[in-house]
Coordinates of C-alpha atoms in Angstrom, one line a residue:
K27 CA 25.8 8.7 7.5
L28 CA 22.3 7.1 7.6
D29 CA 20.9 8.7 10.8
L30 CA 20.2 12.2 9.7
G31 CA 18.0 12.9 12.9
D32 CA 14.9 12.7 10.9
P33 CA 13.4 9.1 11.6
P34 CA 10.7 7.8 9.5
I35 CA 8.5 6.6 12.4
V36 CA 8.1 8.8 15.6
K37 CA 6.4 7.4 18.6
I38 CA 3.7 9.7 20.0
D39 CA 2.3 9.4 23.5
T40 CA -0.3 12.3 23.8
P41 CA -2.5 14.5 21.7
D42 CA -0.3 17.5 22.5
Q43 CA 2.9 15.7 21.3
A44 CA 0.9 14.8 18.2
R45 CA 0.1 18.4 17.5
E46 CA 3.6 19.7 18.2
F47 CA 5.1 17.1 15.9
V48 CA 2.7 17.9 13.1
R49 CA 3.5 21.7 13.4
K50 CA 7.3 21.0 13.0
L51 CA 6.6 18.6 10.1
A52 CA 4.6 21.1 8.4
E53 CA 7.7 23.3 8.0
Q54 CA 8.9 20.7 5.5
K55 CA 5.8 20.7 3.5
P56 CA 5.0 17.1 3.2
D57 CA 2.4 15.7 0.9
L58 CA 0.8 13.3 3.7
V59 CA 1.2 12.6 7.2
K60 CA 0.8 8.8 8.0
I61 CA -0.5 7.3 11.3
W62 CA 0.3 3.8 12.4
Y63 CA -2.9 2.8 14.2
I64 CA -1.7 -0.4 15.7
V65 CA -4.0 -1.8 18.5
D66 CA -3.9 -5.0 20.6
K67 CA -5.7 -6.3 23.5
D68 CA -3.7 -3.8 26.0
H69 CA -4.2 -0.8 23.6
P70 CA -7.8 -1.0 22.2
V71 CA -9.0 1.1 19.3
D72 CA -10.4 3.9 21.4
S73 CA -7.3 4.3 23.6
F74 CA -5.5 5.9 20.6
R75 CA -8.4 7.9 19.3
P76 CA -7.3 11.2 20.9
I77 CA -4.0 10.9 19.3
V78 CA -5.4 10.1 16.0
R79 CA -7.8 13.1 16.3
A80 CA -5.3 15.6 17.3
T81 CA -3.0 14.5 14.4
V82 CA -5.7 14.7 11.9
E83 CA -7.0 18.2 13.2
E84 CA -3.5 19.6 13.2
S85 CA -2.7 18.2 9.8
H86 CA -5.8 19.7 8.3
A87 CA -5.1 22.8 9.9
H88 CA -1.9 22.9 7.9
K89 CA -3.5 21.7 4.7
I90 CA -1.8 18.4 5.0
R91 CA -3.7 15.2 4.3
V92 CA -3.5 12.1 6.6
A93 CA -3.1 8.6 5.6
V94 CA -3.8 5.9 8.3
H95 CA -2.4 2.3 8.6
A96 CA -5.5 0.4 9.6
T97 CA -6.0 -3.4 9.1
E98 CA -8.9 -4.1 11.5
L99 CA -12.5 -2.9 10.8
E100 CA -13.1 -1.0 13.9
T101 CA -9.5 0.7 13.6
A102 CA -10.3 1.6 10.0
R103 CA -13.8 2.9 11.0
A104 CA -12.4 5.1 13.8
A105 CA -9.6 6.5 11.6
V106 CA -12.2 7.7 8.9
E107 CA -14.6 9.0 11.6
E108 CA -11.7 11.1 13.0
G109 CA -11.0 12.4 9.4
A110 CA -8.6 10.3 7.8
D111 CA -8.3 11.1 4.1
V112 CA -6.6 7.7 3.0
L113 CA -6.7 4.3 4.3
V114 CA -3.5 2.2 3.9
H115 CA -3.7 -1.5 3.5
S116 CA -7.0 -3.6 3.8
V117 CA -9.4 -4.6 6.5
I118 CA -8.3 -8.3 7.1
D119 CA -9.9 -9.2 10.5
K120 CA -13.5 -9.4 9.3
P121 CA -16.0 -8.7 6.5
I122 CA -16.6 -5.0 6.2
D123 CA -20.2 -3.8 6.8
D124 CA -22.5 -1.6 4.6
A125 CA -22.2 1.3 7.2
F126 CA -18.4 1.2 6.7
V127 CA -18.8 1.4 3.0
K128 CA -21.1 4.1 3.2
L129 CA -18.7 6.2 5.6
L130 CA -15.9 5.7 3.2
K131 CA -18.0 7.1 0.4
D132 CA -19.6 10.0 2.3
R133 CA -16.2 11.0 3.6
H134 CA -14.6 10.7 -0.1
V135 CA -11.8 8.5 1.4
I136 CA -9.2 6.7 -0.7
L137 CA -8.3 3.1 0.0
C138 CA -5.0 1.7 -1.0
P139 CA -5.1 -2.0 -0.4
T140 CA -1.6 -3.0 -0.7
L141 CA -2.6 -6.7 -1.1
V142 CA 0.6 -8.2 -1.9
V143 CA 2.3 -7.2 1.3
F144 CA 0.2 -9.6 3.3
E145 CA 1.5 -12.6 1.5
R146 CA 5.2 -11.8 1.3
Y147 CA 6.0 -11.8 5.1
G148 CA 4.8 -15.3 5.6
R149 CA 6.2 -16.6 2.3
T150 CA 9.7 -15.1 3.1
F151 CA 9.8 -16.5 6.6
S152 CA 8.7 -20.0 5.5
H153 CA 11.0 -20.1 2.4
Q154 CA 8.2 -20.0 0.0
L155 CA 8.6 -16.7 -1.7
N156 CA 6.6 -16.5 -4.9
L157 CA 8.4 -13.7 -6.9
T158 CA 6.9 -13.1 -10.2
P159 CA 9.0 -13.3 -13.5
E160 CA 8.9 -9.5 -13.5
E161 CA 10.2 -9.3 -9.9
Q162 CA 13.0 -11.8 -10.5
K163 CA 14.1 -9.9 -13.7
W164 CA 13.7 -6.3 -12.5
G165 CA 14.1 -6.5 -8.9
N166 CA 17.4 -5.6 -7.1
P167 CA 19.3 -8.9 -7.0
E168 CA 20.9 -7.9 -3.7
V169 CA 17.7 -7.5 -2.1
I170 CA 16.4 -10.7 -3.4
A171 CA 19.3 -12.6 -2.4
S172 CA 18.8 -11.1 1.2
L173 CA 15.3 -12.8 1.5
D174 CA 16.6 -16.3 1.5
V175 CA 16.1 -16.9 5.3
T176 CA 18.0 -20.3 5.1
K177 CA 21.3 -18.6 4.6
I178 CA 20.8 -17.0 8.0
P179 CA 22.6 -18.8 10.9
Q180 CA 19.9 -20.5 13.1
D181 CA 21.0 -18.6 16.2
K182 CA 20.4 -15.4 14.5
L183 CA 16.8 -16.1 13.3
P184 CA 13.8 -14.6 15.2
Q185 CA 11.3 -17.0 16.6
R186 CA 8.7 -16.1 14.2
V187 CA 10.8 -17.1 11.3
K188 CA 11.8 -20.5 13.0
D189 CA 8.2 -21.1 13.4
A190 CA 7.3 -20.4 9.7
L191 CA 10.4 -22.6 8.5
A192 CA 9.2 -25.4 10.9
D193 CA 5.5 -25.3 9.6
P194 CA 5.4 -23.8 6.0
K195 CA 1.8 -25.1 5.4
A196 CA 0.6 -23.2 8.5
A197 CA 2.2 -20.1 7.1
L198 CA 0.4 -20.5 3.8
D199 CA -2.9 -21.3 5.5
R200 CA -2.6 -17.9 7.5
I201 CA -2.1 -16.1 4.2
N202 CA -4.9 -17.8 2.6
K203 CA -7.3 -16.8 5.5
T204 CA -6.2 -13.3 5.0
Y205 CA -7.1 -13.1 1.6
D206 CA -10.4 -14.9 2.2
V207 CA -11.3 -11.7 4.0
A208 CA -9.4 -8.9 2.2
L209 CA -10.2 -10.0 -1.4
P210 CA -14.1 -9.8 -0.9
N211 CA -13.7 -6.7 1.1
L212 CA -11.9 -4.9 -1.9
K213 CA -14.5 -6.2 -4.4
K214 CA -17.3 -4.8 -2.0
L215 CA -15.7 -1.4 -1.9
E216 CA -15.0 -1.3 -5.7
D217 CA -18.6 -2.3 -6.5
A218 CA -19.9 0.5 -4.1
G219 CA -17.7 3.2 -6.0
V220 CA -15.0 3.8 -3.2
T221 CA -11.8 5.1 -4.8
I222 CA -9.2 2.4 -4.8
A223 CA -5.7 3.3 -5.6
A224 CA -3.1 0.6 -6.4
G225 CA 0.1 0.4 -4.2
T226 CA 2.2 -2.3 -2.7
D227 CA 3.9 -1.2 0.5
A228 CA 7.2 -1.9 -1.1
G229 CA 10.1 -1.9 1.1
N230 CA 8.5 -4.4 3.5
I231 CA 10.0 -7.8 3.7
G232 CA 9.7 -9.6 0.3
T233 CA 7.8 -6.7 -1.5
I234 CA 10.1 -5.4 -4.2
H235 CA 10.0 -1.9 -5.2
G236 CA 8.7 -1.5 -8.7
P237 CA 7.6 -4.9 -10.1
A238 CA 5.7 -6.0 -7.1
L239 CA 2.9 -3.9 -8.6
F240 CA 2.2 -6.5 -11.0
R241 CA 1.6 -9.0 -8.4
E242 CA -0.7 -6.6 -6.9
F243 CA -2.6 -6.4 -10.2
Q244 CA -2.9 -10.2 -10.1
L245 CA -4.4 -10.3 -6.6
M246 CA -6.8 -7.3 -7.5
K247 CA -7.9 -9.5 -10.5
E248 CA -8.3 -12.5 -8.1
A249 CA -10.6 -10.4 -6.0
G250 CA -13.0 -9.8 -9.0
L251 CA -11.8 -6.4 -10.4
T252 CA -12.0 -6.0 -14.1
Q253 CA -8.9 -5.1 -16.2
M254 CA -10.3 -1.6 -16.6
Q255 CA -10.9 -1.0 -12.9
I256 CA -7.4 -2.3 -12.0
L257 CA -5.9 0.2 -14.6
Q258 CA -8.0 3.0 -13.1
C259 CA -6.7 2.0 -9.7
A260 CA -3.3 2.3 -10.8
T261 CA -3.5 5.6 -13.0
A262 CA -6.4 8.1 -12.4
N263 CA -7.1 6.9 -8.8
A264 CA -3.5 6.8 -7.9
A265 CA -3.3 10.4 -8.9
K266 CA -6.0 11.2 -6.6
L267 CA -4.0 9.8 -3.6
F268 CA -1.0 11.9 -4.7
G269 CA -3.2 15.0 -4.8
G270 CA -2.0 18.5 -4.9
E271 CA -0.2 19.9 -8.1
T272 CA 1.3 16.5 -8.8
G273 CA -2.1 14.6 -8.7
A274 CA -3.8 17.4 -10.7
H275 CA -1.6 16.7 -13.9
I276 CA -1.1 13.0 -13.8
G277 CA -3.4 9.8 -14.3
N278 CA -5.1 10.7 -17.5
I279 CA -4.3 11.1 -20.9
E280 CA -5.9 14.5 -22.0
N281 CA -5.2 18.3 -22.4
G282 CA -3.2 19.8 -19.7
Y283 CA -1.8 16.6 -18.2
F284 CA 1.8 15.6 -18.3
A285 CA 2.6 13.4 -21.3
D286 CA 4.2 10.7 -18.9
L287 CA 3.1 7.4 -20.5
V288 CA 4.0 3.7 -20.4
I289 CA 3.6 2.3 -23.8
L290 CA 2.6 -1.5 -24.0
N291 CA 3.2 -4.2 -26.6
S292 CA 0.0 -6.0 -25.4
N293 CA -3.5 -4.8 -24.5
P294 CA -4.0 -4.9 -20.7
L295 CA -7.8 -4.8 -21.2
E296 CA -7.5 -8.2 -22.4
D297 CA -5.4 -9.4 -19.7
I298 CA -3.9 -7.2 -16.9
A299 CA -0.8 -9.5 -17.1
H300 CA 0.0 -7.4 -20.3
A301 CA 0.7 -4.4 -18.2
S302 CA 4.2 -5.8 -17.7
D303 CA 4.8 -6.1 -21.5
I304 CA 6.5 -2.8 -21.7
D305 CA 7.8 -1.3 -24.9
A306 CA 8.9 2.2 -23.9
V307 CA 8.3 4.8 -21.3
I308 CA 8.0 8.4 -22.0
K309 CA 9.0 10.8 -19.1
N310 CA 9.3 14.5 -19.5
G311 CA 9.2 14.4 -23.3
V312 CA 12.1 11.8 -23.4
V313 CA 11.4 8.3 -24.9
Y314 CA 13.0 5.5 -22.9
P315 CA 13.0 2.0 -24.6
A316 CA 12.2 -0.6 -22.1
D317 CA 15.5 -2.6 -22.8
S318 CA 17.3 0.5 -21.7
I319 CA 15.7 0.8 -18.3
L320 CA 14.3 -2.6 -17.4
H321 CA 17.3 -5.0 -16.8

């Protein structure tokens, strides 16, 4: 039975509903509450601010941090002004301004840019999926096979997929326009000292759990981040995003931290691509050779 009466996404229509939902959720002691801050011409940014505010206030009252899905500059700005602790995804509609950068720094907000997810929808729908060698080798083969949209009967395809298949160049153009905004925005935030945590939004169409992280590293490098900065995003900064007891004991190699390590054959400070050249993983004191877990 898949439906356990605990849906991952709940539609909230009023601030009171938001507060009641968070109170019930708090009984399960979650690490984070995530808000989908989705806007359109009929539902502008300010129309949802009372719900965002209520969710954040009630979550913080229960010592729960809040992550907000926000891909527009004004949505992201509003989320942080209302108290968001984490911004999920990148601003992709326009270049960020200095006031936004200062806001994130002053509020100690963590950004998880999930760059890879932006290309994978369009590439999957237009039959141009660019899985890396790591994804092809280590990804779930059944999941990968399911991404071939040409195997789906035409009458079952959504119009969005039909359009992408009919004009694959337009699909790539949209992806490139997204990165023309998202990559410089990430570099500006990193240069300003905003905490960036590496993540992929895996589970979305075309974004493979696990090895998609290496594609994320490639895109962060294209944005202009150094190898060391990318490693920090994936380790110490990711631990800050986890927070709590877990985050307090991971992400660094020093006394008092868990000895959970990834041992590499090549130096990622020379090239971040070496991050996937894995020799072994140490977890809870047990050494797992790569060939025993990565196949």
